[in-house]
Coordinates of C-alpha atoms in Angstrom, one line a residue:
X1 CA 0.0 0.0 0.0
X2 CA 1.6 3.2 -1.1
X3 CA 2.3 5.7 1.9
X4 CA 0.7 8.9 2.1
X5 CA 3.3 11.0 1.1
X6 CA 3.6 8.7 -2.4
X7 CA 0.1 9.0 -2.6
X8 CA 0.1 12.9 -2.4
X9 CA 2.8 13.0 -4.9
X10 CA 1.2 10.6 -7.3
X11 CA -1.6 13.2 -7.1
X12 CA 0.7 15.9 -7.9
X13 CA 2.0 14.1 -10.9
X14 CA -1.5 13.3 -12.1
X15 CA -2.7 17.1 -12.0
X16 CA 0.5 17.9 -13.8
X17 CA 0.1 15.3 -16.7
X18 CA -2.1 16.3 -19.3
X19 CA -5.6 15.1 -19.3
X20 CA -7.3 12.7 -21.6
X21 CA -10.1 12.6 -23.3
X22 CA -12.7 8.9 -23.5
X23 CA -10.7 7.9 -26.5
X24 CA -7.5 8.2 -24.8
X25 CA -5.9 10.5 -26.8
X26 CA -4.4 13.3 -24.9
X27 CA -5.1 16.8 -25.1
X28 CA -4.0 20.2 -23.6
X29 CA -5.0 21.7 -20.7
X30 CA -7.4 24.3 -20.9
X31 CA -4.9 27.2 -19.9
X32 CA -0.9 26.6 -20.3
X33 CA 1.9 28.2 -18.7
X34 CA 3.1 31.4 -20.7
X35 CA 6.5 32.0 -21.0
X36 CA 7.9 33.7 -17.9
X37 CA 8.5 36.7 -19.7
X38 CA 5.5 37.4 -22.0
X39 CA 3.2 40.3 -21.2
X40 CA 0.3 37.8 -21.3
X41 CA 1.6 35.7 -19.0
X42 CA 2.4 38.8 -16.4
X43 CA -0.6 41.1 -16.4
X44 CA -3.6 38.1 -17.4
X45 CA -2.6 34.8 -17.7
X46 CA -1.9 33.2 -13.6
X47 CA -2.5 30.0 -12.4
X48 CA 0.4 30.2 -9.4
X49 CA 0.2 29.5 -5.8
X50 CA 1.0 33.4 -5.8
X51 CA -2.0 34.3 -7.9
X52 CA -4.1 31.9 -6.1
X53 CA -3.3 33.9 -2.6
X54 CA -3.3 37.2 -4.0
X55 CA -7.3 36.1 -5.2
X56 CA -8.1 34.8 -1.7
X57 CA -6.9 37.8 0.1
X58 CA -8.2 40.5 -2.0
X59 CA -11.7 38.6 -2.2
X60 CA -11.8 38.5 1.9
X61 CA -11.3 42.5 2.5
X62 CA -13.2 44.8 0.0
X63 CA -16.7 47.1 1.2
X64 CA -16.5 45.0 4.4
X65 CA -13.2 46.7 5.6
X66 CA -15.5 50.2 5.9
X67 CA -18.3 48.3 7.9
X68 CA -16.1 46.3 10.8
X69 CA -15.6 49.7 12.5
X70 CA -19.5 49.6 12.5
X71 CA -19.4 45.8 13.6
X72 CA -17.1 46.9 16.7
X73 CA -19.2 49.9 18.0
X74 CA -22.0 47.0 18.4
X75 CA -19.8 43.8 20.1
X76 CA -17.7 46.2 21.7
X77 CA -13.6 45.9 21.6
X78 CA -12.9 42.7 23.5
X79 CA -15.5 40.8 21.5
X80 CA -14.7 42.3 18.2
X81 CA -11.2 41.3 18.0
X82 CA -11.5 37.5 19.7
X83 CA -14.8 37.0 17.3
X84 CA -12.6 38.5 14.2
X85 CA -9.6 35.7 15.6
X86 CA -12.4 33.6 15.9
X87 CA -14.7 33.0 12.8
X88 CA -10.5 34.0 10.7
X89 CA -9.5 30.5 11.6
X90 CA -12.7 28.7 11.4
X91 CA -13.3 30.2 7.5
X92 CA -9.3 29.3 6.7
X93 CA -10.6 25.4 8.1
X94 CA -13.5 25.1 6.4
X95 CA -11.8 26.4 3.2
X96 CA -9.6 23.5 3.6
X97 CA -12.3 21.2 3.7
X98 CA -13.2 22.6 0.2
X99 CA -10.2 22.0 -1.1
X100 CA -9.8 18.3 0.1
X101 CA -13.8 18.0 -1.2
X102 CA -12.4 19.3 -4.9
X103 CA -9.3 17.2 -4.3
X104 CA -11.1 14.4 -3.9
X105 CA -13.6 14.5 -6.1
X106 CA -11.1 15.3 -9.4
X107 CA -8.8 12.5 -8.6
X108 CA -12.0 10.3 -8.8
X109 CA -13.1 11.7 -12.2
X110 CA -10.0 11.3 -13.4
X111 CA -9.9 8.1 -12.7
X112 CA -12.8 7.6 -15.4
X113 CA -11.3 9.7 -17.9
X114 CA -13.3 12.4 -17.3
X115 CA -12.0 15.8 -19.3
X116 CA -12.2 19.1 -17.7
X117 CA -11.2 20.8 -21.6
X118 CA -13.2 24.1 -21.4
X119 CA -14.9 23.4 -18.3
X120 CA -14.8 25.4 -14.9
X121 CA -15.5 22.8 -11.7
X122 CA -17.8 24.8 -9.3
X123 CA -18.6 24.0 -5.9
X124 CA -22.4 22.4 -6.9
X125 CA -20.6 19.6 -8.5
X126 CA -17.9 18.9 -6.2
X127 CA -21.3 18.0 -3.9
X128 CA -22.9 16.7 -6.5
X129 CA -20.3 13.9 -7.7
X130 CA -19.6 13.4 -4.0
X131 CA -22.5 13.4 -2.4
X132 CA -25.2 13.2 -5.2
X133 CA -28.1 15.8 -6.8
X134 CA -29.6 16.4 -3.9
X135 CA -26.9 17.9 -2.1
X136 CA -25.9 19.5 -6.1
X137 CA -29.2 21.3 -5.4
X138 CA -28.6 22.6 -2.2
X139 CA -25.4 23.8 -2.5
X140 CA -26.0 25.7 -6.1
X141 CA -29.1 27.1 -4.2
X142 CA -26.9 28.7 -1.4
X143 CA -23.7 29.3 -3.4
X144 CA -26.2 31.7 -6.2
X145 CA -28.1 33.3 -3.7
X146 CA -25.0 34.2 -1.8
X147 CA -22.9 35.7 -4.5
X148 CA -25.6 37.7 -6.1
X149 CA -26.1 39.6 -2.8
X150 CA -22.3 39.8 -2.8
X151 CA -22.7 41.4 -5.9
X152 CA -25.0 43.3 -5.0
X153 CA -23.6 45.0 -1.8
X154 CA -20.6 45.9 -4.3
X155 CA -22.7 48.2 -6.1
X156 CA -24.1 49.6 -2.7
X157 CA -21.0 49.8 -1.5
X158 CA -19.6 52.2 -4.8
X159 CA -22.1 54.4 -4.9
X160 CA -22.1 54.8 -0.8
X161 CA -18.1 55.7 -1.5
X162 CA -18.2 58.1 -4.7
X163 CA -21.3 59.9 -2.6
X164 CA -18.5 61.2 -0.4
X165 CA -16.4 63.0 -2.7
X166 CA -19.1 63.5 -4.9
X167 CA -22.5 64.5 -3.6
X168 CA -24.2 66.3 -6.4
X169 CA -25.6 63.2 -7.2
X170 CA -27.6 60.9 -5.1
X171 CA -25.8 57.5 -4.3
X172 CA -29.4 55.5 -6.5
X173 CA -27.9 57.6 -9.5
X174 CA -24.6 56.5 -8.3
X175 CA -25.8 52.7 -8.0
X176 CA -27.4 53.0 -12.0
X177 CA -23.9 54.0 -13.2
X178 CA -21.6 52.0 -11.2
X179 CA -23.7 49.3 -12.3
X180 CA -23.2 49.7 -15.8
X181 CA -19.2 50.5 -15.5
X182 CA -19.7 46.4 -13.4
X183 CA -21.3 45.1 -16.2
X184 CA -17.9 45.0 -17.8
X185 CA -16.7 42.2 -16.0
X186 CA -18.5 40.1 -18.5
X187 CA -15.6 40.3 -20.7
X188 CA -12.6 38.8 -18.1
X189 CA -13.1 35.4 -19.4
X190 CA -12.4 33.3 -16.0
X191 CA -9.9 33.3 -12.7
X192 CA -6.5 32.7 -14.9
X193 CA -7.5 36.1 -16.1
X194 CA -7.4 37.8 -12.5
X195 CA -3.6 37.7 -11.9
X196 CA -3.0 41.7 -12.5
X197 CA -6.8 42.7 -10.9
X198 CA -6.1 40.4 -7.7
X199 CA -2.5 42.1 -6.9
X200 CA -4.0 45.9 -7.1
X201 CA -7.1 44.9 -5.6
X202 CA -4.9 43.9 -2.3
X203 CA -2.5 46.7 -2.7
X204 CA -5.8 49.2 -2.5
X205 CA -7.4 47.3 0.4
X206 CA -3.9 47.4 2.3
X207 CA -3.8 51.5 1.4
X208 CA -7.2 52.0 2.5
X209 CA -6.7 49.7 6.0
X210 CA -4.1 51.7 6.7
X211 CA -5.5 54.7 6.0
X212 CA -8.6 54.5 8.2
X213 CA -6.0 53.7 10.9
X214 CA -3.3 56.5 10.7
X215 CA -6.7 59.1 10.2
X216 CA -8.3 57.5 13.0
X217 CA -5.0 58.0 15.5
X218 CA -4.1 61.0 14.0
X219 CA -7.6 62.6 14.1
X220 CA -7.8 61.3 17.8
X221 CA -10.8 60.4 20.1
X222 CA -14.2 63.0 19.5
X223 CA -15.5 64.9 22.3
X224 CA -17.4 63.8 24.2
X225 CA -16.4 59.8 22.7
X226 CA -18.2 56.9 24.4
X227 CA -17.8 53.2 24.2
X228 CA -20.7 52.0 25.8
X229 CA -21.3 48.3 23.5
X230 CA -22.1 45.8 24.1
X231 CA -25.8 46.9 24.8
X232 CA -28.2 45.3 23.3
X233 CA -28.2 41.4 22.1
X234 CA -30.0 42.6 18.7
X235 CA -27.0 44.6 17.9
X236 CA -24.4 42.6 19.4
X237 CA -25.3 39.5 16.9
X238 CA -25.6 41.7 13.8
X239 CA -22.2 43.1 14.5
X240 CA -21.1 39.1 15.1
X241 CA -22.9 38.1 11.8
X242 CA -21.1 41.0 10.2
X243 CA -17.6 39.2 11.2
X244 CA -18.7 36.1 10.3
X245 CA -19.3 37.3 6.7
X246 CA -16.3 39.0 6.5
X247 CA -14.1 35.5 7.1
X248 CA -16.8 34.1 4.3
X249 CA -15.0 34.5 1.3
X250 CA -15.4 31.1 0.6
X251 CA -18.2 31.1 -2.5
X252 CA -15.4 31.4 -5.1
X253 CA -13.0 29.0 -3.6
X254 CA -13.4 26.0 -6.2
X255 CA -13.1 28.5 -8.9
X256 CA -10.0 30.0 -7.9
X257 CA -8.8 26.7 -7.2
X258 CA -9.6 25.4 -10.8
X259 CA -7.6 28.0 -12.0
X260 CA -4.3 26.8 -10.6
X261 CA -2.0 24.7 -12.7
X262 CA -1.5 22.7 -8.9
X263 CA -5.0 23.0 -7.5
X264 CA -3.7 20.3 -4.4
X265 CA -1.5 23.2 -3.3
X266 CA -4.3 25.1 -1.9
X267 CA -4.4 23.5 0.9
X268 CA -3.1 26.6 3.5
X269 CA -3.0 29.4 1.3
X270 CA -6.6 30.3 2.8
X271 CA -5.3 30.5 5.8
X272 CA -1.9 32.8 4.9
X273 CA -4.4 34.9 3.5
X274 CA -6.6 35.0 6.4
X275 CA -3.3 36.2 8.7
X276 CA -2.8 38.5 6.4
X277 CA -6.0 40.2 6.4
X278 CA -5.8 40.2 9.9
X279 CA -2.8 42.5 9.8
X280 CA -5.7 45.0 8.0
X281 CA -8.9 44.1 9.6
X282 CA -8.2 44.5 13.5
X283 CA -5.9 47.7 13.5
X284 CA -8.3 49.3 11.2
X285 CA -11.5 49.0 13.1
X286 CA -9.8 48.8 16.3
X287 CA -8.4 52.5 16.1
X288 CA -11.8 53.9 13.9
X289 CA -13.9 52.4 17.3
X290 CA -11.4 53.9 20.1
X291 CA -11.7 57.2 18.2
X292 CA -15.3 57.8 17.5
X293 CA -17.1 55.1 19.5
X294 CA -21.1 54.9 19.7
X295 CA -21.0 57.7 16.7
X296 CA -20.2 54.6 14.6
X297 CA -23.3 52.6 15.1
X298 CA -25.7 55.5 13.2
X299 CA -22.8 55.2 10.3
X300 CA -22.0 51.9 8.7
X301 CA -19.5 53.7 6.4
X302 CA -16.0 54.4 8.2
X303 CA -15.3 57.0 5.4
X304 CA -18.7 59.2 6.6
X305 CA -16.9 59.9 10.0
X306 CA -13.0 61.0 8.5
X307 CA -12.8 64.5 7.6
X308 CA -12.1 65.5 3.7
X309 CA -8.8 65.6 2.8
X310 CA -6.7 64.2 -0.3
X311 CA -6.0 60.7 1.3
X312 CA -9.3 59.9 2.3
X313 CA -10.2 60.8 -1.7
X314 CA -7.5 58.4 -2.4
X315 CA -8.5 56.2 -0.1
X316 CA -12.2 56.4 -1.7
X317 CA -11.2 55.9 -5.2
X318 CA -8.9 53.1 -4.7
X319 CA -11.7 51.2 -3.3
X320 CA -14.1 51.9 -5.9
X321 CA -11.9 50.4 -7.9
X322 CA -11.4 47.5 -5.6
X323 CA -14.7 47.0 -5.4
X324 CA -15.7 46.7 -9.1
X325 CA -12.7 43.8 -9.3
X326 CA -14.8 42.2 -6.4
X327 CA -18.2 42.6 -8.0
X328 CA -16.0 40.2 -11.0
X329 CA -15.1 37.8 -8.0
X330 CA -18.5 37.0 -7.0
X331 CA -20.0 37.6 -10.3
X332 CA -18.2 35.2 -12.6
X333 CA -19.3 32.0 -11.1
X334 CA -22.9 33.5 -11.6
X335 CA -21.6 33.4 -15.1
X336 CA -20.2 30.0 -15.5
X337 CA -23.4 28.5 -13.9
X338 CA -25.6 30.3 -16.4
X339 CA -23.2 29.9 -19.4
X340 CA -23.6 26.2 -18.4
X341 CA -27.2 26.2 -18.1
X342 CA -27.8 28.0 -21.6
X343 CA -24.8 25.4 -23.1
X344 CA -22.3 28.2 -24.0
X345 CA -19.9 27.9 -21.4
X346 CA -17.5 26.1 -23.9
X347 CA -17.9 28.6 -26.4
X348 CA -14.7 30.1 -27.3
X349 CA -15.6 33.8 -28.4
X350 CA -15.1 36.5 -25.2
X351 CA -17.6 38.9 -27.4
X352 CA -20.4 35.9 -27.5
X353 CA -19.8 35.3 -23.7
X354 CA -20.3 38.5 -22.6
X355 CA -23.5 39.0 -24.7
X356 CA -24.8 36.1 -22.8
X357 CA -24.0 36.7 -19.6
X358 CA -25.5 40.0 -19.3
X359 CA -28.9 38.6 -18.7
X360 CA -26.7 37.7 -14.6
X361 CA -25.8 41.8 -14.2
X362 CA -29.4 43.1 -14.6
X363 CA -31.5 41.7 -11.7
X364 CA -28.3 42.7 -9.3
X365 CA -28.4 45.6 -10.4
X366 CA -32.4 45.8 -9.4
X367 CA -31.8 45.1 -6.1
X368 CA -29.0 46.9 -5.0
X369 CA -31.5 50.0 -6.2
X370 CA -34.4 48.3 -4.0
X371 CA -32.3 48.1 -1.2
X372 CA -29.8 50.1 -0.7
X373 CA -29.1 49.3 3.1
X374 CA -25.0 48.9 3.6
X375 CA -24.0 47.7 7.1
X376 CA -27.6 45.7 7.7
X377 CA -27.7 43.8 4.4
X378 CA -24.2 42.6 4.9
X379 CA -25.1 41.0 8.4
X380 CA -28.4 39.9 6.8
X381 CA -26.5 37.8 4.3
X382 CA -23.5 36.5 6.5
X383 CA -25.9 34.9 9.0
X384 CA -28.6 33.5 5.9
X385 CA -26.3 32.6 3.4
X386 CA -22.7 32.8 4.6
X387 CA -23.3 30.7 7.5
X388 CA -24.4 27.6 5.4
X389 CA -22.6 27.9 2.3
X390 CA -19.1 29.1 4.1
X391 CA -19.1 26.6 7.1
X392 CA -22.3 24.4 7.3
X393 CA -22.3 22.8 4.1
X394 CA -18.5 22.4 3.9
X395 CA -18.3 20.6 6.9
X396 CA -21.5 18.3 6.8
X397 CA -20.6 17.3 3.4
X398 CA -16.6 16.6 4.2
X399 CA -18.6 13.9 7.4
X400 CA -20.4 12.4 5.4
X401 CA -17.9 11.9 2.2
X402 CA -15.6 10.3 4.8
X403 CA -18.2 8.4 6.9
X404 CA -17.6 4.9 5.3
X405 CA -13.6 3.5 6.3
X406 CA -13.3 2.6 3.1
X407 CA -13.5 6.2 1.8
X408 CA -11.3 7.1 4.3
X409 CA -8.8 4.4 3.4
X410 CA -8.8 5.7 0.0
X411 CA -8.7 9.6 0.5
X412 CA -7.1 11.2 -1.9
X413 CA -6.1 13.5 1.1
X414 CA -5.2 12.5 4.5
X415 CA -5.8 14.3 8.0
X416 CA -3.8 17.2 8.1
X417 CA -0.4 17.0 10.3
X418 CA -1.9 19.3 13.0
X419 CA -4.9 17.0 13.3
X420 CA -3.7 13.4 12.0
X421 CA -7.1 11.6 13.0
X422 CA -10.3 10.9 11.4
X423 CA -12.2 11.3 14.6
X424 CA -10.4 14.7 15.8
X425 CA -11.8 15.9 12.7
X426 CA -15.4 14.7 12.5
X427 CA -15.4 16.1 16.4
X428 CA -14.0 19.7 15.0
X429 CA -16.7 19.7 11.8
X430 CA -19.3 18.9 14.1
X431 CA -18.6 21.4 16.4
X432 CA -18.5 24.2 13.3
X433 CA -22.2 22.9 12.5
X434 CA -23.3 23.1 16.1
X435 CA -21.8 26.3 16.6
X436 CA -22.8 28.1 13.5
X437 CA -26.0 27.0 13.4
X438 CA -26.9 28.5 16.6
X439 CA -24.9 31.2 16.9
X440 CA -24.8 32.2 13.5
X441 CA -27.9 31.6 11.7
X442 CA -30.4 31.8 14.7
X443 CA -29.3 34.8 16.7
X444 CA -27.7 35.9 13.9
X445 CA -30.7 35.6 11.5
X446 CA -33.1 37.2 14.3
X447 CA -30.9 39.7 14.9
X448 CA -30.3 41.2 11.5
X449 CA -33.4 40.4 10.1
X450 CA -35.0 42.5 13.1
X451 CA -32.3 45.4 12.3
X452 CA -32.9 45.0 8.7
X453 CA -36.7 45.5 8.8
X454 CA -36.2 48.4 11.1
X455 CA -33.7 49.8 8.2
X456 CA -37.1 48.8 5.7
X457 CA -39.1 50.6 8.2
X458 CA -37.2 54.4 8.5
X459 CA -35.7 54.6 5.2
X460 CA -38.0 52.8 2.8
X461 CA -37.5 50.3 -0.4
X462 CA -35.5 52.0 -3.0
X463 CA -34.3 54.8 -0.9
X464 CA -32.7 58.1 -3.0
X465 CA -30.2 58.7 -0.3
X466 CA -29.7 56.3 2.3
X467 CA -28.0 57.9 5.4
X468 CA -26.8 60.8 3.9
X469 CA -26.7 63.9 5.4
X470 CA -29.8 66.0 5.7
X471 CA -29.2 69.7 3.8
X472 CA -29.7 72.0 6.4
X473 CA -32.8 74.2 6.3
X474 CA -32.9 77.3 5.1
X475 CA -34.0 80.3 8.1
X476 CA -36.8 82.2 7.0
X477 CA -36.4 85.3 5.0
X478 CA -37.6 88.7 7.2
X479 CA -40.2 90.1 6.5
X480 CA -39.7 93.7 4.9
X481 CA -42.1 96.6 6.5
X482 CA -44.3 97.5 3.9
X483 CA -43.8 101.1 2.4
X484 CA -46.3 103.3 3.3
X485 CA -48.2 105.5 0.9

């Protein structure tokens, strides 16, 4: 019986070989190496463990860097950082459990020959060839949902930003034309194609994280600053759900790791990402909440609180930016799935594509115009939708593809080194389950639901100008004495 480390590298060697079609003959992969020094290769053409990282980080901190300072003025310091520490390591584990899931399930189709020439693997089939259509079902149900309201809060989240150095327009004017400029991403073909997108999207996330924090020490605590959360349980499980979506980057995993020319090197580049966006994250929020404190729960964008000034306009545009590069994250498996379910997702042409996958832009684009709620729909989501299709699912599916000994005796992947048993990790999945599913998407769901509604309630469905600043009113004109005659 071959050890585990021959049977790791066997994998290797098989991912590396080229695939073969029914007939046997072979054929190339779907995406090739460039040469190291072709322009292609450098600014849209990646498939490296580099790449791969740069994708997983960027995808984790975009819109939800400007709302954790929000999250913290309703948990409160203490809670904020241990819950960021917290739900950081259990998204980097159940991110690993997707990668064994797609590990395992490609060396099986491989085993029959199966060809992946011109063809994306997405998370729905992973379940679906391990676990069956039921399960295909379920998890295409969450995995949709959940990146369309990713989607959508992108487009919120642009026209919330631009509003602030640009307020002659309303942010729902904003939203109809940073939708169209989004609709763009219709043309970037697939994740090989994100190489030069995914290094600036990071470098403008790490500008803007630093930003807030320098501002926030520099500008110094407000008069009169209080820190009085955590103070009520409706807001203190919004602000967790809030955390647990921003850890929940998870939706685009498979994708990214289709796009690798080593896909079983995934393994821990989740979590190096996850450390990293730590080194963003908890400074950033940390310093915006010891500054301004209880101001922050009546302003879910850090950027409404800094005063103008040519960095935080930097700062704003970088994002926007960012942002549209994270609308094409959770967008383009939207794309593959309907490219596959009108049968062009093999088609070759970019311009016939595109043309087809329009019909995915327009109804996010709908709603981010109906509800226009920043802070609230992103806890609304993370405690919905993250919390299955991030950690539920992953985990109930990696029990029960392992559940028989003889699956486990032929795993393509073995326990990892930090947790060699079977057992020690059933006991840790189940506990993710357990955990999330109360926690998460009970409080969590009653809580933002309820601050939600109330959002529904004050501002109404497809709100002009949601939380900006009221003009002030004008003082009434004096009355002139009339002339006498």
């Amino acid at each position: 019986m071959l050890s585990q480390k021959q049977a790791e590298e066997a994998i290797v060697a098989n991912f590396d070989e080229k695939e073969r079609d029914g007939n046997g003959k072979e054929e190339e992969r779907v995406e090739e190496p460039q040469p190291m020094f072709s322009m292609k290769s450098l600014l849209w053409h990646g498939g490296s463990v580099w790449d791969a990282w740069f994708s997983c980080a960027s995808n984790q901190v975009a819109q939800v860097l400007l709302t954790l300072p929000y999250s913290f003025s309703q948990l409160g310091m203490l809670s904020g950082v241990l819950l960021q520490l917290f739900y950081g390591f259990m998204g980097s584990w159940t991110a690993y459990l997707i990668s064994v899931l797609y590990v395992e399930y490609r060396t099986r189709k491989e085993k029959e020959n199966v060809s992946f020439k011109n063809h994306v693997i997405q998370w729905f089939e992973v379940l679906d060839g391990l676990l069956g259509p039921y399960w295909k079902a379920i998890g295409l149900a969450f995995n949709c949902t959940f990146l369309l309201f990713g989607s959508v809060i992108q487009l919120i989240a642009c026209a919330s930003n631009i509003y602030y150095i640009n307020d002659r327009l309303d942010k729902r004017t904003w939203t109809y034309i940073f939708g169209a400029c989004c609709a763009t991403t219709v043309f970037i073909p697939s994740f090989h194609n994100y190489r030069i997108w995914s290094f600036l999207g990071l470098a403008m996330t790490t500008y803007t994280a630093w930003y807030l924090t320098i501002a926030a020490l520099v500008n110094g605590q407000v008069e009169g600053v209080t820190h009085s959360a955590p103070t009520k349980l409706v807001l203190y499980f919004t602000g967790a759900t809030n955390i647990l979506y921003t850890f929940g980057g998870h939706a685009v995993t498979v994708e990214i790791m289709h796009a690798m020319w080593k896909p079983q090197k995934f393994k821990y580049i989740y979590l190096v990402a996850t450390l990293y966006v730590f080194t963003l994250t908890l400074p950033s929020a940390a310093a915006m909440y010891w500054a301004f404190g209880d101001q922050l729960l009546t302003h879910s964008n850090a950027f409404s609180l800094l005063p103008k000034s040519g960095f935080r306009d930097a700062a704003v545009i970088l994002m926007l930016i960012h942002q549209f590069i994270t609308f094409g994250f959770a967008c383009t498996p939207l794309y593959f799935v309907w490219e596959k379910v009108i049968g062009m997702h093999d088609t070759k042409s970019i311009c016939l594509r595109a043309l087809a996958r329009l019909p995915v832009v327009i109804p996010i684009w709908f709603l981010a115009i109906i509800f226009p709620f920043f802070g609230p729909i992103n806890s609304a989501v993370g405690a919905l939708l993250v919390s299955f299709t991030v950690y539920i699912i992953p985990s109930l599916a990696h029990m029960l593809t392992y559940r028989k000994a003889s699956a486990r005796q032929n795993a393509a992947e073995k326990p990892p080194f930090f947790l060699p048993s079977w057992t020690a990790m059933y006991v840790v999945n189940a506990f993710v389950v357990v955990w999330v599913l109360v926690v998460g998407f009970g409080l969590g769901g009653w809580a933002s639901m309820d601050n939600f509604v109330k959002q529904v309630d004050t501002f109404g469905l497809f709100a002009k100008c949601y939380q900006c600043p009221k003009p002030p009113v004008a003082a009434p004109a004096p009355q002139q004495p009339e002339k006498q005659h």
